[in-house]
């Protein structure tokens, strides 16, 4: 799977970090990703959708390439941290959403656990980033990574 990264909304180029705070959607509507088998057009359309906004200028940074098996390894106290679901997104047949499970506990314990999980995920994803500011070059790198 791959998550396209853009700056400044999901990646801080000065500190070379994925913005964990921007992963909050993982617990509500999901974190959009591309799964293996997506067409070139689907990947390039996703990149264009993320970089062509009227709200703020976004620059393509690259993509996080991660396997489902890696995400399934996030377990603590017999609780899976994340799940992945195939979800059609405006005709993108290889779109998936990564969702965070809601841990048990009080409201403050849940918020603390969610924050911990987001921070851990952001930290672990840094070595998985494939960097490229050019959409066609990124497409080639994603293909080389098996996407």
PDB file of C-alpha atoms in Angstrom, residues 6 11 14 22 27 36 42 54 58 61 63 66 69-70 75 79 82 86 91 94 110 112-113 116 118-120 130:
ATOM      1  CA  UNK A   6       2.644  16.280   0.353  1.00  0.00           C
ATOM      2  CA  UNK A  11       5.242  16.110   5.885  1.00  0.00           C
ATOM      3  CA  UNK A  14      12.578  21.086   7.726  1.00  0.00           C
ATOM      4  CA  UNK A  22      -2.359  15.040  10.627  1.00  0.00           C
ATOM      5  CA  UNK A  27      -9.731   7.377  13.854  1.00  0.00           C
ATOM      6  CA  UNK A  36      -1.332  -2.795  -5.155  1.00  0.00           C
ATOM      7  CA  UNK A  42      -5.310   6.097 -10.830  1.00  0.00           C
ATOM      8  CA  UNK A  54      -7.290  25.799  -4.172  1.00  0.00           C
ATOM      9  CA  UNK A  58       0.978  21.524  -1.660  1.00  0.00           C
ATOM     10  CA  UNK A  61       7.220  14.853  -1.347  1.00  0.00           C
ATOM     11  CA  UNK A  63       4.968   8.225  -0.676  1.00  0.00           C
ATOM     12  CA  UNK A  66       3.965  -0.172   3.691  1.00  0.00           C
ATOM     13  CA  UNK A  69       1.524  -7.362   7.241  1.00  0.00           C
ATOM     14  CA  UNK A  70       3.487  -4.491   8.789  1.00  0.00           C
ATOM     15  CA  UNK A  75      -0.802  -5.073  18.447  1.00  0.00           C
ATOM     16  CA  UNK A  79      -5.692  -5.136  20.598  1.00  0.00           C
ATOM     17  CA  UNK A  82      -5.074  -0.546  12.702  1.00  0.00           C
ATOM     18  CA  UNK A  86     -10.986  -1.529   0.394  1.00  0.00           C
ATOM     19  CA  UNK A  91     -13.959   5.583  -9.274  1.00  0.00           C
ATOM     20  CA  UNK A  94      -7.654   0.489  -5.737  1.00  0.00           C
ATOM     21  CA  UNK A 110      -8.480   6.624  24.741  1.00  0.00           C
ATOM     22  CA  UNK A 112      -3.683   9.135  25.158  1.00  0.00           C
ATOM     23  CA  UNK A 113      -3.602   5.720  23.455  1.00  0.00           C
ATOM     24  CA  UNK A 116       0.674   7.227  21.244  1.00  0.00           C
ATOM     25  CA  UNK A 118      -0.314   7.975  15.829  1.00  0.00           C
ATOM     26  CA  UNK A 119       3.136   9.081  16.992  1.00  0.00           C
ATOM     27  CA  UNK A 120       4.516   5.544  16.785  1.00  0.00           C
ATOM     28  CA  UNK A 130      10.066   6.865  -1.129  1.00  0.00           C
TER      29      UNK A 130
END
